[in-house]
């Protein structure tokens, strides 16, 4: 019995440098190099002009590819007063909004919230939520953790040559790890 423990301990000790090297390479790859994105600019895709639930414009500030899929940050310029998202669920990600300008109305689960400049809201994964724009114009920082397929979702919507119908939107949401569970939020 002692011999078996000795052999196991020796093999485990011998593997430590390899394991350490693997973790070191992983951390080195994740750290990468810092970068700056100027005001009014987007990283990788330029301005992503949405089609579908609204006609807002998204700028990627931090891409999921920058963080190994751990985080994505967008700046959304809102130009679709009275329009927002359908009630939906993100199965694998939390979401946070910080209002830079304007006013918005959010529903998270059964709760409803009015947000104005300087307010923020947290939307946990697996909780139905929706939002709509109250003010004529607005701007929000939108954060997804982990990044998931959101960047690809926005790029796909912007690349369409038509405004998708409800059936197509349901499929697009599903293809990007989300589920539509209700209609868009109406202003109260």
PDB file of N, CA and C in Angstrom, residues 5-97:
ATOM      1  N   UNK A   5       1.176   4.398  -2.895  1.00  0.00           N
ATOM      2  CA  UNK A   5       1.096   5.825  -2.591  1.00  0.00           C
ATOM      3  C   UNK A   5       2.363   6.536  -3.046  1.00  0.00           C
ATOM      4  N   UNK A   6       3.513   5.893  -2.837  1.00  0.00           N
ATOM      5  CA  UNK A   6       4.789   6.484  -3.232  1.00  0.00           C
ATOM      6  C   UNK A   6       4.843   6.678  -4.751  1.00  0.00           C
ATOM      7  N   UNK A   7       4.439   5.660  -5.500  1.00  0.00           N
ATOM      8  CA  UNK A   7       4.463   5.745  -6.965  1.00  0.00           C
ATOM      9  C   UNK A   7       3.496   6.830  -7.445  1.00  0.00           C
ATOM     10  N   UNK A   8       2.299   6.877  -6.869  1.00  0.00           N
ATOM     11  CA  UNK A   8       1.309   7.885  -7.245  1.00  0.00           C
ATOM     12  C   UNK A   8       1.831   9.285  -6.955  1.00  0.00           C
ATOM     13  N   UNK A   9       2.411   9.476  -5.772  1.00  0.00           N
ATOM     14  CA  UNK A   9       2.950  10.788  -5.394  1.00  0.00           C
ATOM     15  C   UNK A   9       4.103  11.190  -6.302  1.00  0.00           C
ATOM     16  N   UNK A  10       4.972  10.235  -6.639  1.00  0.00           N
ATOM     17  CA  UNK A  10       6.118  10.517  -7.507  1.00  0.00           C
ATOM     18  C   UNK A  10       5.647  10.926  -8.902  1.00  0.00           C
ATOM     19  N   UNK A  11       4.684  10.192  -9.449  1.00  0.00           N
ATOM     20  CA  UNK A  11       4.156  10.533 -10.776  1.00  0.00           C
ATOM     21  C   UNK A  11       3.474  11.902 -10.767  1.00  0.00           C
ATOM     22  N   UNK A  12       2.719  12.180  -9.726  1.00  0.00           N
ATOM     23  CA  UNK A  12       2.043  13.474  -9.627  1.00  0.00           C
ATOM     24  C   UNK A  12       3.063  14.601  -9.542  1.00  0.00           C
ATOM     25  N   UNK A  13       4.119  14.402  -8.767  1.00  0.00           N
ATOM     26  CA  UNK A  13       5.171  15.411  -8.640  1.00  0.00           C
ATOM     27  C   UNK A  13       5.878  15.625  -9.971  1.00  0.00           C
ATOM     28  N   UNK A  14       6.128  14.549 -10.689  1.00  0.00           N
ATOM     29  CA  UNK A  14       6.802  14.650 -11.988  1.00  0.00           C
ATOM     30  C   UNK A  14       5.953  15.421 -12.996  1.00  0.00           C
ATOM     31  N   UNK A  15       4.635  15.377 -12.855  1.00  0.00           N
ATOM     32  CA  UNK A  15       3.738  16.057 -13.794  1.00  0.00           C
ATOM     33  C   UNK A  15       3.597  17.556 -13.496  1.00  0.00           C
ATOM     34  N   UNK A  16       3.954  18.001 -12.292  1.00  0.00           N
ATOM     35  CA  UNK A  16       3.756  19.398 -11.916  1.00  0.00           C
ATOM     36  C   UNK A  16       4.391  20.397 -12.879  1.00  0.00           C
ATOM     37  N   UNK A  17       5.657  20.198 -13.306  1.00  0.00           N
ATOM     38  CA  UNK A  17       6.225  21.174 -14.249  1.00  0.00           C
ATOM     39  C   UNK A  17       5.436  21.264 -15.554  1.00  0.00           C
ATOM     40  N   UNK A  18       4.934  20.143 -16.033  1.00  0.00           N
ATOM     41  CA  UNK A  18       4.147  20.162 -17.269  1.00  0.00           C
ATOM     42  C   UNK A  18       2.818  20.878 -17.066  1.00  0.00           C
ATOM     43  N   UNK A  19       2.177  20.602 -15.935  1.00  0.00           N
ATOM     44  CA  UNK A  19       0.907  21.259 -15.632  1.00  0.00           C
ATOM     45  C   UNK A  19       1.133  22.755 -15.468  1.00  0.00           C
ATOM     46  N   UNK A  20       2.172  23.120 -14.728  1.00  0.00           N
ATOM     47  CA  UNK A  20       2.491  24.533 -14.528  1.00  0.00           C
ATOM     48  C   UNK A  20       2.761  25.235 -15.840  1.00  0.00           C
ATOM     49  N   UNK A  21       3.499  24.580 -16.724  1.00  0.00           N
ATOM     50  CA  UNK A  21       3.802  25.164 -18.031  1.00  0.00           C
ATOM     51  C   UNK A  21       2.516  25.365 -18.831  1.00  0.00           C
ATOM     52  N   UNK A  22       1.606  24.396 -18.775  1.00  0.00           N
ATOM     53  CA  UNK A  22       0.336  24.522 -19.495  1.00  0.00           C
ATOM     54  C   UNK A  22      -0.465  25.704 -18.977  1.00  0.00           C
ATOM     55  N   UNK A  23      -0.559  25.841 -17.652  1.00  0.00           N
ATOM     56  CA  UNK A  23      -1.292  26.967 -17.090  1.00  0.00           C
ATOM     57  C   UNK A  23      -0.611  28.282 -17.439  1.00  0.00           C
ATOM     58  N   UNK A  24       0.708  28.294 -17.437  1.00  0.00           N
ATOM     59  CA  UNK A  24       1.450  29.499 -17.796  1.00  0.00           C
ATOM     60  C   UNK A  24       1.152  29.926 -19.216  1.00  0.00           C
ATOM     61  N   UNK A  25       1.111  28.979 -20.135  1.00  0.00           N
ATOM     62  CA  UNK A  25       0.809  29.311 -21.531  1.00  0.00           C
ATOM     63  C   UNK A  25      -0.624  29.808 -21.653  1.00  0.00           C
ATOM     64  N   UNK A  26      -1.543  29.197 -20.909  1.00  0.00           N
ATOM     65  CA  UNK A  26      -2.935  29.623 -20.957  1.00  0.00           C
ATOM     66  C   UNK A  26      -3.061  31.055 -20.454  1.00  0.00           C
ATOM     67  N   UNK A  27      -2.445  31.348 -19.296  1.00  0.00           N
ATOM     68  CA  UNK A  27      -2.527  32.693 -18.745  1.00  0.00           C
ATOM     69  C   UNK A  27      -1.876  33.708 -19.675  1.00  0.00           C
ATOM     70  N   UNK A  28      -0.758  33.339 -20.272  1.00  0.00           N
ATOM     71  CA  UNK A  28      -0.074  34.241 -21.187  1.00  0.00           C
ATOM     72  C   UNK A  28      -0.960  34.544 -22.396  1.00  0.00           C
ATOM     73  N   UNK A  29      -1.644  33.549 -22.917  1.00  0.00           N
ATOM     74  CA  UNK A  29      -2.521  33.749 -24.071  1.00  0.00           C
ATOM     75  C   UNK A  29      -3.705  34.635 -23.701  1.00  0.00           C
ATOM     76  N   UNK A  30      -4.226  34.479 -22.481  1.00  0.00           N
ATOM     77  CA  UNK A  30      -5.381  35.259 -22.068  1.00  0.00           C
ATOM     78  C   UNK A  30      -5.024  36.717 -21.802  1.00  0.00           C
ATOM     79  N   UNK A  31      -3.815  36.964 -21.301  1.00  0.00           N
ATOM     80  CA  UNK A  31      -3.434  38.318 -20.943  1.00  0.00           C
ATOM     81  C   UNK A  31      -3.327  39.192 -22.183  1.00  0.00           C
ATOM     82  N   UNK A  32      -2.631  38.720 -23.197  1.00  0.00           N
ATOM     83  CA  UNK A  32      -2.524  39.466 -24.447  1.00  0.00           C
ATOM     84  C   UNK A  32      -1.968  40.858 -24.254  1.00  0.00           C
ATOM     85  N   UNK A  33      -2.434  41.778 -25.079  1.00  0.00           N
ATOM     86  CA  UNK A  33      -1.952  43.149 -25.071  1.00  0.00           C
ATOM     87  C   UNK A  33      -3.143  44.086 -24.926  1.00  0.00           C
ATOM     88  N   UNK A  34      -2.984  45.126 -24.143  1.00  0.00           N
ATOM     89  CA  UNK A  34      -4.047  46.110 -23.974  1.00  0.00           C
ATOM     90  C   UNK A  34      -4.269  46.907 -25.253  1.00  0.00           C
ATOM     91  N   UNK A  35      -5.373  47.610 -25.308  1.00  0.00           N
ATOM     92  CA  UNK A  35      -5.691  48.414 -26.487  1.00  0.00           C
ATOM     93  C   UNK A  35      -6.641  49.529 -26.088  1.00  0.00           C
ATOM     94  N   UNK A  36      -6.731  50.529 -26.936  1.00  0.00           N
ATOM     95  CA  UNK A  36      -7.631  51.660 -26.725  1.00  0.00           C
ATOM     96  C   UNK A  36      -8.607  51.724 -27.893  1.00  0.00           C
ATOM     97  N   UNK A  37      -9.844  52.012 -27.581  1.00  0.00           N
ATOM     98  CA  UNK A  37     -10.858  52.253 -28.608  1.00  0.00           C
ATOM     99  C   UNK A  37     -11.319  53.699 -28.426  1.00  0.00           C
ATOM    100  N   UNK A  38     -11.207  54.494 -29.448  1.00  0.00           N
ATOM    101  CA  UNK A  38     -11.603  55.897 -29.359  1.00  0.00           C
ATOM    102  C   UNK A  38     -13.113  56.046 -29.279  1.00  0.00           C
ATOM    103  N   UNK A  39     -13.526  57.149 -28.691  1.00  0.00           N
ATOM    104  CA  UNK A  39     -14.948  57.475 -28.602  1.00  0.00           C
ATOM    105  C   UNK A  39     -15.555  57.453 -30.005  1.00  0.00           C
ATOM    106  N   UNK A  40     -16.714  56.836 -30.120  1.00  0.00           N
ATOM    107  CA  UNK A  40     -17.406  56.794 -31.403  1.00  0.00           C
ATOM    108  C   UNK A  40     -16.888  55.755 -32.376  1.00  0.00           C
ATOM    109  N   UNK A  41     -15.973  54.901 -31.918  1.00  0.00           N
ATOM    110  CA  UNK A  41     -15.429  53.862 -32.786  1.00  0.00           C
ATOM    111  C   UNK A  41     -15.732  52.484 -32.214  1.00  0.00           C
ATOM    112  N   UNK A  42     -15.723  51.491 -33.092  1.00  0.00           N
ATOM    113  CA  UNK A  42     -15.917  50.110 -32.686  1.00  0.00           C
ATOM    114  C   UNK A  42     -14.711  49.269 -33.057  1.00  0.00           C
ATOM    115  N   UNK A  43     -14.455  48.258 -32.285  1.00  0.00           N
ATOM    116  CA  UNK A  43     -13.335  47.351 -32.524  1.00  0.00           C
ATOM    117  C   UNK A  43     -13.794  46.232 -33.464  1.00  0.00           C
ATOM    118  N   UNK A  44     -13.009  45.884 -34.425  1.00  0.00           N
ATOM    119  CA  UNK A  44     -13.182  44.750 -35.332  1.00  0.00           C
ATOM    120  C   UNK A  44     -14.245  44.923 -36.413  1.00  0.00           C
ATOM    121  N   UNK A  45     -15.398  45.454 -36.106  1.00  0.00           N
ATOM    122  CA  UNK A  45     -16.505  45.466 -37.067  1.00  0.00           C
ATOM    123  C   UNK A  45     -16.966  46.864 -37.466  1.00  0.00           C
ATOM    124  N   UNK A  46     -16.356  47.905 -36.939  1.00  0.00           N
ATOM    125  CA  UNK A  46     -16.887  49.245 -37.173  1.00  0.00           C
ATOM    126  C   UNK A  46     -18.232  49.377 -36.480  1.00  0.00           C
ATOM    127  N   UNK A  47     -19.127  50.172 -37.033  1.00  0.00           N
ATOM    128  CA  UNK A  47     -20.464  50.343 -36.450  1.00  0.00           C
ATOM    129  C   UNK A  47     -21.361  49.204 -36.923  1.00  0.00           C
ATOM    130  N   UNK A  48     -21.947  48.480 -35.976  1.00  0.00           N
ATOM    131  CA  UNK A  48     -22.849  47.370 -36.289  1.00  0.00           C
ATOM    132  C   UNK A  48     -24.272  47.928 -36.259  1.00  0.00           C
ATOM    133  N   UNK A  49     -24.883  48.077 -37.423  1.00  0.00           N
ATOM    134  CA  UNK A  49     -26.225  48.656 -37.532  1.00  0.00           C
ATOM    135  C   UNK A  49     -27.247  47.527 -37.575  1.00  0.00           C
ATOM    136  N   UNK A  50     -28.013  47.412 -36.503  1.00  0.00           N
ATOM    137  CA  UNK A  50     -28.943  46.292 -36.353  1.00  0.00           C
ATOM    138  C   UNK A  50     -30.155  46.399 -37.269  1.00  0.00           C
ATOM    139  N   UNK A  51     -30.704  45.241 -37.568  1.00  0.00           N
ATOM    140  CA  UNK A  51     -31.989  45.126 -38.255  1.00  0.00           C
ATOM    141  C   UNK A  51     -32.805  44.130 -37.437  1.00  0.00           C
ATOM    142  N   UNK A  52     -34.081  44.367 -37.323  1.00  0.00           N
ATOM    143  CA  UNK A  52     -34.903  43.408 -36.588  1.00  0.00           C
ATOM    144  C   UNK A  52     -35.645  44.071 -35.461  1.00  0.00           C
ATOM    145  N   UNK A  53     -35.233  43.812 -34.231  1.00  0.00           N
ATOM    146  CA  UNK A  53     -35.975  44.321 -33.082  1.00  0.00           C
ATOM    147  C   UNK A  53     -35.888  45.838 -32.972  1.00  0.00           C
ATOM    148  N   UNK A  54     -34.809  46.428 -33.466  1.00  0.00           N
ATOM    149  CA  UNK A  54     -34.650  47.877 -33.509  1.00  0.00           C
ATOM    150  C   UNK A  54     -33.561  48.209 -34.528  1.00  0.00           C
ATOM    151  N   UNK A  55     -33.321  49.495 -34.723  1.00  0.00           N
ATOM    152  CA  UNK A  55     -32.310  49.922 -35.699  1.00  0.00           C
ATOM    153  C   UNK A  55     -31.116  50.564 -34.998  1.00  0.00           C
ATOM    154  N   UNK A  56     -30.823  50.129 -33.787  1.00  0.00           N
ATOM    155  CA  UNK A  56     -29.735  50.702 -33.013  1.00  0.00           C
ATOM    156  C   UNK A  56     -28.377  50.336 -33.602  1.00  0.00           C
ATOM    157  N   UNK A  57     -27.365  51.041 -33.137  1.00  0.00           N
ATOM    158  CA  UNK A  57     -26.001  50.841 -33.621  1.00  0.00           C
ATOM    159  C   UNK A  57     -25.133  50.395 -32.453  1.00  0.00           C
ATOM    160  N   UNK A  58     -24.386  49.325 -32.660  1.00  0.00           N
ATOM    161  CA  UNK A  58     -23.494  48.803 -31.620  1.00  0.00           C
ATOM    162  C   UNK A  58     -22.047  48.943 -32.056  1.00  0.00           C
ATOM    163  N   UNK A  59     -21.215  49.338 -31.116  1.00  0.00           N
ATOM    164  CA  UNK A  59     -19.771  49.359 -31.317  1.00  0.00           C
ATOM    165  C   UNK A  59     -19.160  48.377 -30.333  1.00  0.00           C
ATOM    166  N   UNK A  60     -18.357  47.443 -30.831  1.00  0.00           N
ATOM    167  CA  UNK A  60     -17.648  46.511 -29.956  1.00  0.00           C
ATOM    168  C   UNK A  60     -16.528  47.290 -29.284  1.00  0.00           C
ATOM    169  N   UNK A  61     -16.506  47.282 -27.967  1.00  0.00           N
ATOM    170  CA  UNK A  61     -15.423  47.919 -27.219  1.00  0.00           C
ATOM    171  C   UNK A  61     -14.420  46.867 -26.757  1.00  0.00           C
ATOM    172  N   UNK A  62     -14.924  45.724 -26.290  1.00  0.00           N
ATOM    173  CA  UNK A  62     -14.079  44.575 -25.949  1.00  0.00           C
ATOM    174  C   UNK A  62     -14.755  43.348 -26.546  1.00  0.00           C
ATOM    175  N   UNK A  63     -14.060  42.677 -27.432  1.00  0.00           N
ATOM    176  CA  UNK A  63     -14.598  41.495 -28.107  1.00  0.00           C
ATOM    177  C   UNK A  63     -14.382  40.248 -27.258  1.00  0.00           C
ATOM    178  N   UNK A  64     -15.247  39.280 -27.443  1.00  0.00           N
ATOM    179  CA  UNK A  64     -15.032  37.985 -26.803  1.00  0.00           C
ATOM    180  C   UNK A  64     -13.706  37.373 -27.216  1.00  0.00           C
ATOM    181  N   UNK A  65     -13.242  37.684 -28.421  1.00  0.00           N
ATOM    182  CA  UNK A  65     -11.947  37.158 -28.866  1.00  0.00           C
ATOM    183  C   UNK A  65     -10.796  37.796 -28.099  1.00  0.00           C
ATOM    184  N   UNK A  66     -11.014  38.979 -27.529  1.00  0.00           N
ATOM    185  CA  UNK A  66      -9.982  39.640 -26.721  1.00  0.00           C
ATOM    186  C   UNK A  66      -9.832  38.996 -25.351  1.00  0.00           C
ATOM    187  N   UNK A  67     -10.878  38.311 -24.891  1.00  0.00           N
ATOM    188  CA  UNK A  67     -10.908  37.817 -23.509  1.00  0.00           C
ATOM    189  C   UNK A  67     -11.007  36.302 -23.407  1.00  0.00           C
ATOM    190  N   UNK A  68     -10.734  35.609 -24.485  1.00  0.00           N
ATOM    191  CA  UNK A  68     -10.885  34.158 -24.461  1.00  0.00           C
ATOM    192  C   UNK A  68     -12.322  33.741 -24.216  1.00  0.00           C
ATOM    193  N   UNK A  69     -13.266  34.589 -24.617  1.00  0.00           N
ATOM    194  CA  UNK A  69     -14.684  34.281 -24.449  1.00  0.00           C
ATOM    195  C   UNK A  69     -15.249  34.624 -23.085  1.00  0.00           C
ATOM    196  N   UNK A  70     -14.446  35.235 -22.214  1.00  0.00           N
ATOM    197  CA  UNK A  70     -14.899  35.522 -20.852  1.00  0.00           C
ATOM    198  C   UNK A  70     -15.807  36.739 -20.728  1.00  0.00           C
ATOM    199  N   UNK A  71     -15.700  37.685 -21.660  1.00  0.00           N
ATOM    200  CA  UNK A  71     -16.402  38.953 -21.506  1.00  0.00           C
ATOM    201  C   UNK A  71     -16.550  39.620 -22.865  1.00  0.00           C
ATOM    202  N   UNK A  72     -17.649  40.334 -23.058  1.00  0.00           N
ATOM    203  CA  UNK A  72     -17.827  41.183 -24.238  1.00  0.00           C
ATOM    204  C   UNK A  72     -18.476  42.484 -23.777  1.00  0.00           C
ATOM    205  N   UNK A  73     -17.972  43.603 -24.295  1.00  0.00           N
ATOM    206  CA  UNK A  73     -18.494  44.918 -23.934  1.00  0.00           C
ATOM    207  C   UNK A  73     -18.833  45.676 -25.216  1.00  0.00           C
ATOM    208  N   UNK A  74     -20.040  46.231 -25.247  1.00  0.00           N
ATOM    209  CA  UNK A  74     -20.524  46.981 -26.402  1.00  0.00           C
ATOM    210  C   UNK A  74     -21.002  48.353 -25.947  1.00  0.00           C
ATOM    211  N   UNK A  75     -20.930  49.323 -26.842  1.00  0.00           N
ATOM    212  CA  UNK A  75     -21.597  50.599 -26.624  1.00  0.00           C
ATOM    213  C   UNK A  75     -22.728  50.663 -27.636  1.00  0.00           C
ATOM    214  N   UNK A  76     -23.923  50.858 -27.133  1.00  0.00           N
ATOM    215  CA  UNK A  76     -25.100  50.888 -27.997  1.00  0.00           C
ATOM    216  C   UNK A  76     -25.615  52.312 -28.122  1.00  0.00           C
ATOM    217  N   UNK A  77     -25.715  52.796 -29.343  1.00  0.00           N
ATOM    218  CA  UNK A  77     -26.349  54.079 -29.613  1.00  0.00           C
ATOM    219  C   UNK A  77     -27.784  53.772 -30.015  1.00  0.00           C
ATOM    220  N   UNK A  78     -28.716  54.268 -29.209  1.00  0.00           N
ATOM    221  CA  UNK A  78     -30.131  53.930 -29.384  1.00  0.00           C
ATOM    222  C   UNK A  78     -30.835  55.011 -30.194  1.00  0.00           C
ATOM    223  N   UNK A  79     -31.413  54.603 -31.314  1.00  0.00           N
ATOM    224  CA  UNK A  79     -32.112  55.530 -32.205  1.00  0.00           C
ATOM    225  C   UNK A  79     -33.515  55.019 -32.535  1.00  0.00           C
ATOM    226  N   UNK A  80     -34.040  54.138 -31.689  1.00  0.00           N
ATOM    227  CA  UNK A  80     -35.325  53.484 -31.974  1.00  0.00           C
ATOM    228  C   UNK A  80     -36.295  53.694 -30.815  1.00  0.00           C
ATOM    229  N   UNK A  81     -36.755  54.932 -30.651  1.00  0.00           N
ATOM    230  CA  UNK A  81     -37.671  55.252 -29.566  1.00  0.00           C
ATOM    231  C   UNK A  81     -38.899  54.346 -29.613  1.00  0.00           C
ATOM    232  N   UNK A  82     -39.256  53.788 -28.455  1.00  0.00           N
ATOM    233  CA  UNK A  82     -40.424  52.921 -28.368  1.00  0.00           C
ATOM    234  C   UNK A  82     -40.185  51.504 -28.835  1.00  0.00           C
ATOM    235  N   UNK A  83     -38.953  51.195 -29.213  1.00  0.00           N
ATOM    236  CA  UNK A  83     -38.636  49.836 -29.664  1.00  0.00           C
ATOM    237  C   UNK A  83     -37.534  49.257 -28.788  1.00  0.00           C
ATOM    238  N   UNK A  84     -37.612  47.967 -28.608  1.00  0.00           N
ATOM    239  CA  UNK A  84     -36.605  47.270 -27.822  1.00  0.00           C
ATOM    240  C   UNK A  84     -36.594  45.812 -28.190  1.00  0.00           C
ATOM    241  N   UNK A  85     -36.264  45.003 -27.225  1.00  0.00           N
ATOM    242  CA  UNK A  85     -36.124  43.571 -27.474  1.00  0.00           C
ATOM    243  C   UNK A  85     -37.396  42.821 -27.109  1.00  0.00           C
ATOM    244  N   UNK A  86     -37.611  41.663 -27.715  1.00  0.00           N
ATOM    245  CA  UNK A  86     -38.682  40.795 -27.220  1.00  0.00           C
ATOM    246  C   UNK A  86     -38.269  40.242 -25.855  1.00  0.00           C
ATOM    247  N   UNK A  87     -39.228  39.777 -25.102  1.00  0.00           N
ATOM    248  CA  UNK A  87     -38.917  39.111 -23.839  1.00  0.00           C
ATOM    249  C   UNK A  87     -38.116  37.859 -24.183  1.00  0.00           C
ATOM    250  N   UNK A  88     -36.936  37.729 -23.601  1.00  0.00           N
ATOM    251  CA  UNK A  88     -36.056  36.619 -23.971  1.00  0.00           C
ATOM    252  C   UNK A  88     -35.195  36.186 -22.793  1.00  0.00           C
ATOM    253  N   UNK A  89     -34.544  35.056 -22.987  1.00  0.00           N
ATOM    254  CA  UNK A  89     -33.663  34.461 -21.971  1.00  0.00           C
ATOM    255  C   UNK A  89     -32.300  34.211 -22.600  1.00  0.00           C
ATOM    256  N   UNK A  90     -31.262  34.537 -21.843  1.00  0.00           N
ATOM    257  CA  UNK A  90     -29.903  34.102 -22.189  1.00  0.00           C
ATOM    258  C   UNK A  90     -29.644  32.868 -21.332  1.00  0.00           C
ATOM    259  N   UNK A  91     -29.422  31.750 -21.954  1.00  0.00           N
ATOM    260  CA  UNK A  91     -29.242  30.507 -21.203  1.00  0.00           C
ATOM    261  C   UNK A  91     -27.891  30.417 -20.511  1.00  0.00           C
ATOM    262  N   UNK A  92     -26.871  31.100 -21.046  1.00  0.00           N
ATOM    263  CA  UNK A  92     -25.506  30.885 -20.555  1.00  0.00           C
ATOM    264  C   UNK A  92     -24.790  32.144 -20.093  1.00  0.00           C
ATOM    265  N   UNK A  93     -25.453  33.314 -20.077  1.00  0.00           N
ATOM    266  CA  UNK A  93     -24.730  34.533 -19.756  1.00  0.00           C
ATOM    267  C   UNK A  93     -25.535  35.487 -18.902  1.00  0.00           C
ATOM    268  N   UNK A  94     -24.806  36.223 -18.073  1.00  0.00           N
ATOM    269  CA  UNK A  94     -25.356  37.363 -17.368  1.00  0.00           C
ATOM    270  C   UNK A  94     -25.168  38.582 -18.264  1.00  0.00           C
ATOM    271  N   UNK A  95     -25.996  39.588 -18.012  1.00  0.00           N
ATOM    272  CA  UNK A  95     -25.944  40.797 -18.834  1.00  0.00           C
ATOM    273  C   UNK A  95     -26.078  42.009 -17.914  1.00  0.00           C
ATOM    274  N   UNK A  96     -25.378  43.075 -18.246  1.00  0.00           N
ATOM    275  CA  UNK A  96     -25.482  44.308 -17.474  1.00  0.00           C
ATOM    276  C   UNK A  96     -25.547  45.490 -18.425  1.00  0.00           C
ATOM    277  N   UNK A  97     -26.388  46.461 -18.095  1.00  0.00           N
ATOM    278  CA  UNK A  97     -26.507  47.693 -18.867  1.00  0.00           C
ATOM    279  C   UNK A  97     -26.171  48.874 -17.961  1.00  0.00           C
TER     280      UNK A  97
END
